[in-house]
XYZ file of C-alpha atoms in Angstrom:
649
model
C 104.109 -120.487 -6.347
C 103.933 -117.618 -3.352
C 106.404 -115.199 -2.600
C 108.065 -117.062 0.444
C 107.844 -120.846 -1.610
C 110.458 -118.767 -4.143
C 112.522 -116.741 -1.437
C 113.512 -120.505 -0.557
C 115.430 -121.082 -3.567
C 116.457 -117.587 -4.541
C 120.684 -117.089 -4.738
C 122.368 -115.752 -1.910
C 125.889 -114.737 -1.803
C 128.209 -116.253 0.934
C 131.040 -114.628 1.993
C 134.580 -117.079 1.270
C 137.467 -116.472 4.047
C 139.495 -114.413 1.596
C 136.572 -112.066 0.954
C 136.042 -113.101 -1.960
C 132.024 -113.707 -2.685
C 130.350 -116.816 -4.488
C 126.892 -116.971 -5.491
C 124.833 -120.374 -4.210
C 121.433 -121.621 -4.556
C 119.678 -120.680 -0.921
C 119.422 -124.205 1.382
C 122.777 -125.400 -0.021
C 124.690 -127.424 2.694
C 128.019 -126.309 3.453
C 129.356 -129.827 0.982
C 127.032 -127.986 -1.727
C 129.175 -124.681 -1.424
C 132.717 -126.867 -1.182
C 131.633 -128.641 -4.168
C 131.062 -124.900 -6.075
C 134.340 -124.051 -5.219
C 135.528 -127.606 -6.259
C 135.040 -131.101 -6.502
C 138.179 -131.630 -4.872
C 136.924 -129.978 -1.534
C 133.533 -131.160 -1.915
C 134.594 -134.752 -1.689
C 137.246 -133.439 1.177
C 134.792 -131.351 3.253
C 133.934 -132.419 6.971
C 132.676 -129.994 8.581
C 132.338 -125.788 8.297
C 131.762 -122.483 10.077
C 129.190 -120.743 9.438
C 129.512 -116.775 10.626
C 132.171 -118.441 13.248
C 130.190 -121.461 13.942
C 131.522 -124.852 14.083
C 128.546 -127.247 11.763
C 128.068 -130.142 10.259
C 128.647 -130.354 6.473
C 124.970 -131.020 5.694
C 123.860 -127.703 7.615
C 122.085 -125.369 5.451
C 123.163 -122.392 4.432
C 119.710 -119.489 4.345
C 121.362 -115.952 5.600
C 122.985 -113.754 2.442
C 126.259 -112.474 3.177
C 126.727 -115.611 5.511
C 130.712 -116.196 6.086
C 131.483 -119.598 5.204
C 134.769 -121.619 5.952
C 135.378 -125.214 4.854
C 136.850 -127.800 7.343
C 138.829 -130.461 5.675
C 141.360 -133.415 7.903
C 143.783 -130.224 7.489
C 141.841 -127.333 8.975
C 142.402 -125.957 12.408
C 138.424 -127.171 13.343
C 139.327 -130.877 11.979
C 140.919 -131.516 15.517
C 137.911 -130.709 17.304
C 135.399 -132.496 15.081
C 137.835 -135.710 15.726
C 137.444 -134.838 19.333
C 133.395 -134.683 19.227
C 133.532 -137.898 17.735
C 136.136 -138.986 20.392
C 133.612 -138.211 23.288
C 131.168 -140.067 21.346
C 133.508 -143.465 21.357
C 134.061 -142.625 25.212
C 129.972 -143.316 25.711
C 129.559 -145.773 23.583
C 132.607 -147.794 25.772
C 130.872 -146.748 28.979
C 127.488 -147.849 27.479
C 128.942 -151.067 26.820
C 130.766 -152.051 29.879
C 127.848 -150.953 32.057
C 124.208 -151.055 32.479
C 121.980 -148.895 33.140
C 123.802 -145.071 32.645
C 122.361 -142.063 31.956
C 123.930 -139.853 29.407
C 124.146 -136.517 30.082
C 126.810 -134.498 27.176
C 129.692 -135.056 26.002
C 131.681 -131.848 23.512
C 135.187 -131.208 22.829
C 137.417 -129.464 24.838
C 140.487 -126.890 23.933
C 142.307 -129.952 24.665
C 140.247 -133.090 24.080
C 137.282 -133.987 25.726
C 134.886 -134.906 28.197
C 131.635 -136.907 28.623
C 128.735 -136.730 32.162
C 127.466 -139.517 32.645
C 125.157 -140.133 35.807
C 124.374 -143.402 37.481
C 128.452 -144.495 37.298
C 130.384 -145.418 39.854
C 133.489 -145.747 39.069
C 137.271 -144.739 39.598
C 140.538 -143.760 37.824
C 141.444 -147.646 37.951
C 138.865 -148.316 35.973
C 139.747 -145.888 32.931
C 142.438 -148.124 31.303
C 139.472 -150.899 30.721
C 137.302 -147.980 29.202
C 140.127 -146.773 27.301
C 140.343 -150.224 25.829
C 136.903 -150.788 24.485
C 137.643 -147.134 22.429
C 140.214 -148.353 20.896
C 137.869 -151.677 20.286
C 136.030 -148.964 18.911
C 137.624 -147.040 16.612
C 139.463 -149.998 15.657
C 136.172 -151.757 13.807
C 136.498 -148.228 11.818
C 132.155 -147.835 11.940
C 130.614 -145.561 9.876
C 129.188 -142.252 11.708
C 125.924 -141.621 10.109
C 124.185 -138.484 10.888
C 120.176 -138.776 10.751
C 117.268 -136.333 10.647
C 114.409 -137.635 12.889
C 111.119 -135.628 14.338
C 110.868 -134.440 17.671
C 108.592 -136.976 18.764
C 110.145 -139.768 17.373
C 113.366 -138.337 19.200
C 111.462 -138.178 22.236
C 110.803 -142.053 21.814
C 114.340 -142.992 21.332
C 115.112 -141.486 24.303
C 112.419 -141.989 26.636
C 114.543 -143.810 29.371
C 116.843 -141.119 28.753
C 116.267 -138.364 31.007
C 119.268 -135.835 30.352
C 118.742 -136.092 27.164
C 115.098 -135.421 26.904
C 115.523 -132.146 29.072
C 118.321 -131.242 26.309
C 115.616 -132.114 23.411
C 113.193 -129.949 24.101
C 116.221 -127.079 23.688
C 117.055 -128.038 20.527
C 113.222 -128.141 19.428
C 112.673 -124.638 19.940
C 115.014 -124.093 16.936
C 112.791 -126.615 14.701
C 110.444 -129.900 14.642
C 113.755 -131.971 13.777
C 116.962 -132.982 15.350
C 119.678 -134.865 14.459
C 120.662 -138.029 15.889
C 124.259 -139.375 15.095
C 124.954 -143.308 15.015
C 127.868 -145.936 14.708
C 127.327 -149.411 15.029
C 124.637 -150.089 17.935
C 124.868 -146.539 19.526
C 123.751 -143.468 19.051
C 123.185 -140.294 20.103
C 121.143 -136.614 20.123
C 123.932 -134.364 18.598
C 124.096 -131.058 16.630
C 127.602 -132.589 14.947
C 129.744 -132.300 13.429
C 131.652 -135.293 13.509
C 134.111 -137.523 11.032
C 133.083 -139.958 8.965
C 134.306 -142.697 11.392
C 135.173 -144.035 14.266
C 138.326 -145.140 12.460
C 139.722 -141.874 11.729
C 139.878 -141.047 15.155
C 143.495 -141.058 15.505
C 145.629 -141.782 19.523
C 143.191 -141.534 22.164
C 143.840 -141.376 26.049
C 141.520 -141.105 29.085
C 143.173 -138.879 32.018
C 140.965 -138.355 34.758
C 137.320 -138.662 36.280
C 136.065 -135.828 37.992
C 132.668 -134.541 39.704
C 130.058 -132.068 37.812
C 126.969 -130.107 38.185
C 124.560 -131.005 35.104
C 124.573 -128.004 33.328
C 126.685 -126.684 35.947
C 123.817 -125.750 38.032
C 124.564 -126.577 42.165
C 121.200 -126.958 42.610
C 121.201 -130.073 40.412
C 122.583 -133.212 40.339
C 125.716 -134.414 40.637
C 127.401 -136.628 38.091
C 130.968 -138.476 36.810
C 132.519 -135.982 34.301
C 135.340 -138.942 32.449
C 137.967 -136.186 30.576
C 139.944 -137.629 27.647
C 142.389 -136.038 24.511
C 142.575 -137.041 21.153
C 145.505 -136.562 18.567
C 145.911 -137.369 14.451
C 148.702 -139.851 15.856
C 150.460 -141.268 18.470
C 153.617 -138.871 18.426
C 151.075 -135.928 18.680
C 149.643 -137.380 21.575
C 152.899 -138.109 23.567
C 153.910 -134.773 23.013
C 150.676 -133.596 24.266
C 151.332 -135.657 27.161
C 155.384 -134.690 28.167
C 154.055 -130.670 27.912
C 151.502 -132.080 30.713
C 153.928 -133.650 32.467
C 155.884 -130.769 32.813
C 152.274 -128.374 33.248
C 151.845 -130.941 36.433
C 154.982 -129.988 37.430
C 155.039 -126.730 37.744
C 151.516 -126.395 39.150
C 151.142 -123.852 40.591
C 149.327 -124.722 43.731
C 151.671 -127.469 44.531
C 154.328 -124.856 43.799
C 152.406 -122.041 46.264
C 152.498 -124.742 48.714
C 156.217 -125.875 48.634
C 157.126 -121.893 48.854
C 154.437 -121.051 51.367
C 152.910 -118.651 49.235
C 148.921 -118.508 49.557
C 146.464 -120.579 50.486
C 142.617 -121.501 50.179
C 141.061 -122.632 53.136
C 137.593 -124.007 53.931
C 137.023 -122.278 57.052
C 138.103 -118.879 54.711
C 135.156 -120.030 52.188
C 135.968 -121.205 48.157
C 137.983 -118.927 45.370
C 138.834 -116.691 48.511
C 143.155 -116.984 48.547
C 144.916 -115.948 51.614
C 148.564 -114.973 50.799
C 151.280 -115.855 53.050
C 154.617 -113.542 53.349
C 156.230 -114.699 50.703
C 153.538 -114.873 48.598
C 152.634 -111.006 49.268
C 155.781 -110.066 48.932
C 155.643 -111.103 44.821
C 152.141 -108.867 44.774
C 154.165 -106.189 46.532
C 157.310 -105.735 43.901
C 154.666 -106.842 41.040
C 152.014 -103.621 42.752
C 155.360 -101.838 42.339
C 156.490 -102.396 39.020
C 153.195 -101.220 37.635
C 152.840 -98.486 40.457
C 156.188 -96.922 37.956
C 154.783 -97.385 35.065
C 151.888 -95.524 36.200
C 153.178 -92.696 37.622
C 155.179 -92.528 34.580
C 152.633 -91.962 32.507
C 150.508 -89.694 34.505
C 147.984 -91.993 35.919
C 146.521 -90.589 39.646
C 145.951 -93.264 41.894
C 142.211 -93.525 43.536
C 140.526 -96.177 45.255
C 136.846 -97.253 45.882
C 135.067 -99.405 47.774
C 134.060 -102.854 47.656
C 130.413 -102.634 48.122
C 128.496 -100.137 45.975
C 124.257 -99.894 46.109
C 123.172 -101.753 43.170
C 121.941 -98.559 42.011
C 125.327 -98.131 40.900
C 125.450 -101.827 38.833
C 122.041 -100.470 37.315
C 123.321 -97.521 35.742
C 126.144 -99.524 34.496
C 124.666 -101.787 33.071
C 125.910 -104.760 35.225
C 123.070 -105.220 37.203
C 121.769 -106.931 33.769
C 124.069 -108.461 32.872
C 126.379 -109.589 35.788
C 123.785 -110.015 38.554
C 123.576 -113.728 38.110
C 127.747 -113.537 38.918
C 127.482 -110.758 41.662
C 126.780 -111.230 45.345
C 124.025 -108.995 46.277
C 122.838 -108.324 49.705
C 120.405 -106.570 51.734
C 121.172 -103.455 54.001
C 117.652 -102.285 55.751
C 115.696 -101.504 53.054
C 118.826 -100.688 50.393
C 120.345 -103.492 48.338
C 124.085 -103.961 47.576
C 126.698 -105.542 45.773
C 130.002 -106.381 45.734
C 132.261 -104.802 43.029
C 132.214 -106.720 39.772
C 134.932 -104.361 37.854
C 136.268 -101.564 38.988
C 134.680 -99.109 35.914
C 131.758 -97.626 37.060
C 133.597 -96.413 40.297
C 136.048 -94.215 38.101
C 133.445 -93.350 35.856
C 131.663 -91.698 39.436
C 134.417 -89.960 40.583
C 135.073 -88.427 37.178
C 131.497 -87.564 36.925
C 131.553 -85.599 40.066
C 133.992 -82.739 38.850
C 133.842 -80.714 35.711
C 135.912 -80.596 32.998
C 137.661 -78.983 30.326
C 139.502 -79.985 27.155
C 142.046 -78.757 28.511
C 142.199 -81.427 31.649
C 141.989 -84.479 29.255
C 142.954 -86.794 29.631
C 142.075 -87.819 32.664
C 144.387 -91.215 34.067
C 142.468 -92.952 36.959
C 144.501 -96.664 38.308
C 143.827 -98.546 40.678
C 144.443 -102.146 42.194
C 141.171 -102.719 42.354
C 139.668 -106.283 44.434
C 136.340 -107.381 42.856
C 134.604 -109.979 43.391
C 132.143 -112.664 40.844
C 130.417 -115.841 42.396
C 131.816 -118.357 39.745
C 130.647 -121.561 39.888
C 131.989 -123.827 42.364
C 133.372 -126.749 40.416
C 134.836 -124.072 38.095
C 137.022 -122.635 41.268
C 140.867 -123.717 40.378
C 143.755 -122.289 42.581
C 144.367 -118.740 41.861
C 143.506 -119.281 37.959
C 139.389 -119.028 38.712
C 138.837 -117.610 41.994
C 135.455 -115.068 43.251
C 138.606 -112.551 44.707
C 140.576 -111.233 43.272
C 142.799 -107.877 42.127
C 142.885 -105.777 39.314
C 145.488 -103.136 38.025
C 142.776 -101.033 36.996
C 143.661 -98.139 34.341
C 140.341 -95.989 33.110
C 140.727 -93.228 31.325
C 139.121 -90.470 29.840
C 139.837 -88.782 26.832
C 138.724 -86.650 23.869
C 138.114 -89.081 20.769
C 141.433 -87.253 18.874
C 142.845 -88.207 21.533
C 142.654 -92.020 21.481
C 145.511 -93.020 19.319
C 148.362 -91.086 21.527
C 146.541 -92.857 24.749
C 146.942 -96.371 23.139
C 149.815 -95.814 21.707
C 151.297 -95.369 25.533
C 149.319 -98.037 26.890
C 151.119 -100.568 24.300
C 154.393 -99.382 25.770
C 153.348 -100.032 29.223
C 152.475 -103.254 28.086
C 154.875 -104.252 26.214
C 157.604 -103.123 29.237
C 155.357 -105.608 31.298
C 155.194 -108.479 28.851
C 158.757 -107.867 28.177
C 160.607 -107.965 31.222
C 159.058 -111.621 31.919
C 160.275 -113.104 28.783
C 156.806 -113.225 27.193
C 156.489 -113.652 23.575
C 152.782 -112.614 22.716
C 150.184 -111.917 19.685
C 147.969 -109.428 18.923
C 144.529 -109.013 17.988
C 142.621 -106.237 16.701
C 138.570 -107.212 17.477
C 135.831 -105.275 15.650
C 132.181 -104.430 16.060
C 129.790 -106.657 16.650
C 126.619 -107.178 15.823
C 124.837 -105.302 18.847
C 126.509 -102.621 19.535
C 126.460 -98.858 20.720
C 128.109 -94.994 19.376
C 127.635 -93.733 16.216
C 129.299 -95.289 12.486
C 131.127 -92.247 12.347
C 133.087 -93.230 15.709
C 133.134 -96.692 15.489
C 135.247 -96.433 12.390
C 136.967 -93.466 13.720
C 138.458 -95.380 16.719
C 138.875 -98.988 14.761
C 141.070 -96.781 12.249
C 142.924 -95.262 14.775
C 143.723 -98.506 16.538
C 144.930 -99.845 13.172
C 147.264 -96.897 12.949
C 148.653 -97.177 16.024
C 149.553 -101.017 15.172
C 150.745 -100.575 11.733
C 152.842 -97.442 13.028
C 154.404 -100.375 15.728
C 154.958 -102.757 12.994
C 153.209 -105.237 14.955
C 151.877 -108.382 13.292
C 148.207 -108.455 14.196
C 145.178 -110.468 13.596
C 141.568 -108.899 12.456
C 139.071 -110.660 14.735
C 135.440 -109.123 13.012
C 132.861 -108.725 15.319
C 134.684 -109.320 18.502
C 134.915 -106.665 20.225
C 132.556 -105.848 23.201
C 129.711 -103.975 22.290
C 130.787 -100.720 23.693
C 133.856 -99.996 21.276
C 136.765 -101.672 19.381
C 139.665 -103.327 21.508
C 142.979 -104.907 21.270
C 144.402 -108.131 22.544
C 146.786 -109.718 23.343
C 147.516 -113.016 24.308
C 151.376 -114.390 25.101
C 152.477 -117.829 25.378
C 154.864 -119.262 28.472
C 157.971 -121.246 29.225
C 155.899 -124.812 27.686
C 153.664 -123.150 25.059
C 150.917 -122.654 26.248
C 149.076 -119.430 25.226
C 147.525 -117.838 27.757
C 144.369 -114.276 27.558
C 146.607 -111.274 28.149
C 145.994 -107.102 28.768
C 143.514 -106.066 26.868
C 143.146 -102.396 25.110
C 139.272 -101.303 24.723
C 137.653 -98.627 23.945
C 134.243 -97.644 25.284
C 131.666 -95.438 24.244
C 128.668 -96.942 26.182
C 129.265 -96.461 30.445
C 130.106 -92.341 29.090
C 126.927 -92.439 27.563
C 125.279 -94.056 30.685
C 126.509 -92.076 33.131
C 125.882 -88.850 30.985
C 129.761 -87.617 31.266
C 130.973 -84.648 29.357
C 134.058 -82.156 29.628
C 133.643 -78.255 27.655
C 135.189 -78.362 24.546
C 136.789 -75.587 22.479
C 133.410 -74.600 21.400
C 132.010 -74.127 24.925
C 129.711 -76.877 24.320
C 129.824 -80.425 26.352
C 130.732 -83.259 24.452
C 130.818 -87.098 25.770
C 134.439 -88.583 25.956
C 135.522 -91.670 25.165
C 136.571 -93.975 27.695
C 140.041 -96.707 27.850
C 139.969 -99.626 29.800
C 143.302 -100.817 30.551
C 144.776 -103.703 32.461
C 148.395 -104.050 32.217
C 148.586 -107.805 34.008
C 144.845 -108.456 33.274
C 144.467 -109.789 37.505
C 146.637 -110.141 39.640
C 145.465 -113.478 40.998
C 145.879 -115.229 36.648
C 149.187 -113.509 36.274
C 150.480 -114.753 39.683
C 149.628 -117.968 38.401
C 151.147 -117.709 34.867
C 154.101 -116.272 36.644
C 154.471 -119.656 39.451
C 153.805 -121.989 36.184
C 156.590 -119.756 33.876
C 159.339 -119.660 36.461
C 158.490 -122.794 37.924
C 158.576 -120.904 41.010
C 162.747 -119.492 40.318
C 161.404 -115.838 40.736
C 163.885 -113.151 39.216
C 165.747 -111.599 41.694
C 163.980 -108.886 42.336
C 161.013 -111.022 42.467
C 161.606 -114.091 44.447
C 160.607 -114.134 48.385
C 164.198 -114.526 49.457
C 166.752 -112.540 47.243
C 169.966 -114.347 49.174
C 170.512 -116.585 51.582
C 173.690 -116.516 53.623
C 175.358 -120.199 54.246
C 177.998 -120.625 57.355
C 180.108 -123.421 57.392
C 180.402 -123.700 61.030
C 179.751 -122.201 64.225
C 182.923 -120.386 63.725
C 181.749 -118.621 61.187
C 177.794 -117.507 62.198
C 179.601 -114.197 62.866
C 181.187 -113.302 59.821
C 177.357 -115.253 58.496
C 175.554 -112.190 59.848
C 178.177 -109.052 59.411
C 177.489 -110.222 55.249
C 174.434 -110.113 56.032
C 174.639 -106.678 57.312
C 176.229 -106.127 53.880
C 172.979 -106.422 51.836
C 170.640 -105.060 54.249
C 168.933 -103.213 51.429
C 167.704 -107.070 49.958
C 166.247 -109.721 51.148
C 168.695 -111.780 52.611
C 168.996 -114.073 55.876
C 171.054 -116.374 57.450
C 170.770 -119.926 57.544
C 172.403 -120.449 60.689
C 170.750 -124.127 62.032
C 173.339 -126.811 63.186
C 173.491 -128.716 60.140
C 176.070 -129.738 57.172
C 176.655 -127.426 54.570
C 175.696 -129.630 52.044
C 172.260 -129.655 53.427
C 171.739 -126.338 53.533
C 173.206 -125.648 50.320
C 170.036 -128.407 48.950
C 167.222 -126.499 51.584
C 168.239 -123.500 49.569
C 168.465 -124.464 46.531
C 164.522 -126.290 47.250
C 163.856 -123.195 48.247
C 164.223 -121.225 45.252
C 166.579 -119.233 46.513
C 168.539 -116.877 43.464
C 171.429 -116.758 45.081
C 173.815 -118.650 47.987
C 176.401 -116.845 49.815
C 179.093 -119.086 51.456
C 181.416 -118.047 54.246
C 183.624 -120.034 55.745
C 186.993 -119.619 57.195
C 189.002 -118.731 53.841
C 186.756 -116.184 53.464
C 186.713 -114.733 56.668
C 190.203 -114.502 57.020
C 190.712 -112.402 53.220
C 186.879 -110.659 54.077
C 185.406 -111.750 50.950
C 182.296 -114.028 50.139
C 181.631 -117.485 47.658
C 178.756 -117.185 45.540
C 176.244 -119.627 44.187
C 173.547 -119.854 42.106
C 170.257 -122.119 41.706
C 172.014 -123.803 38.637
C 175.158 -124.821 40.992
C 177.420 -122.290 39.439
C 179.752 -120.770 42.020
C 182.883 -118.494 42.244
C 185.165 -118.500 44.892
C 187.056 -114.864 46.575
C 183.932 -112.236 45.394
C 184.407 -108.992 46.142
C 181.343 -108.068 48.971
C 181.004 -104.631 47.380
C 181.140 -106.206 43.691
C 178.495 -109.326 43.864
C 175.983 -106.516 46.124
C 176.084 -103.907 43.184
C 175.965 -106.020 40.478
C 172.656 -107.460 42.587
C 171.496 -103.949 42.943
C 172.104 -103.436 39.319
C 169.995 -106.870 38.473
C 166.872 -106.014 40.752
C 166.669 -102.348 39.604
C 166.691 -103.630 36.286
C 164.458 -106.100 36.425
C 166.310 -108.931 34.922
C 164.418 -112.125 34.550
C 167.356 -114.766 35.517
C 170.658 -114.504 37.971
C 173.089 -113.423 35.708
C 176.443 -113.084 38.131
C 177.466 -116.380 37.336
C 176.971 -116.394 33.795
């Protein structure tokens, strides 16, 4: 037997989630590994992860040192596997109900699944019938069987499915065989994994229909995408649907229109938001908040243009990695691009001066507009746009200064998220396989980030290999008012850009040294953070953020003069008088619908006594309030950036 043949059957060590090693025969499947751990785990295995990739339980393990996780019906990944199988049930139901449909792809998603079809003409009214057919397939409890076939046989089976044939050619590049999954009369080219039978799929719900380009490319045919979700039981499904109803009520596009915050219009182009005066008022307050934090922390503000010659992006590496996502155009003989990031401009500013170790750290800040050419089908309100603004910060530090700078940045991030009552989790992402920089620098940087987290008594997860190729990072994820999680601020160490731009400072030894670059954003992008705040507060912004902080309501025409005199007492705030010819009840309702934090009501009694009545959004009200008392309280709320009106609490 040849040496190569022997190598196929030698032992390898796989790494289990607790860090221990298990020796198995090379080529053992995930299920074999589970049985080696224990017969109970083996029989319960549904799927697995090899080095983080979700795979079928039949997937062989060939690499020494591979990290193995076993997925059972109690594991976090089980829902993803079940939803993938639900997508197959959707496709089977559609093919039972409609003739000559072309199947495309049908993956699981974070909240459910979808399947893309061509030659399928349906609307929302058809979803009930399709869902009923899916439930019949689930009730039938068909075995879901995996079959490995040759590429040639797969071509024969898929002869009338043009999109599957295109996928087959890609799958075939990885080997001589591919896998099909079948249930009753239906089958699909698929890598899996799936549950054992359709009966293991719990409660399903089809939600909506959308248009989608094949492979996300606008040059390709438009297909019909059907979205759905699946849970292990009806109670989990109903809980999800209630969360979704709440999310729809809070939709930032709906509230943004109601409050006249922003618009995205066809005439200006997709993904290019226009901020109306109320929306810009909120953005200015957010900018002011971050500016206060930056100036207190020793940042200097810089400004870079929206457009650079692509020579800069080639030097930074963005041209190579982001060219397809950039807006690029020619001016004469030169090629230019709208900037997708601010960091190369900041590195160029740093490089324009000579620095000593005594000068460092250098901290630059910019509310910098950037542009990324997302697919049109992926654009959605403020959550994904072509033009967005980052509250960017870039620091140039000596390696020994990393710890103190990261501590300061984390304090700033904590202040931002705490101000908005956003609970967050922290994770440390470590060195990936493809990276730049010496082992010594990486080990020191990771240990410094760990020491910062430990010194703060932060609970944090380790995300092995999830760091950027240029350095490790600390990621923040926060939760909004209805329990949705959002990727938030991040602190990233970068050894790559200083090397690419040949950045340097003169050290104590009079030799040139390369600084470490730290990237940080306290919000991320203003657009995404603004979107989250709209939905988190349901448009009921804290008084310091609200576009209109106080509305003064005269009870009758005779009280309008006093209303304007009261308005003058609140000229440091965003206060308006509602002097329309309308009843008090309608004025109160209008102020409530406009989500104004406070209403001041003035009538004959208030005018005679020289005081006011104060009402808040929760419909609490107090009469006979001294003007100075309320003004002082409102000033405190605004100065302290309190998250809700508190005068009547």
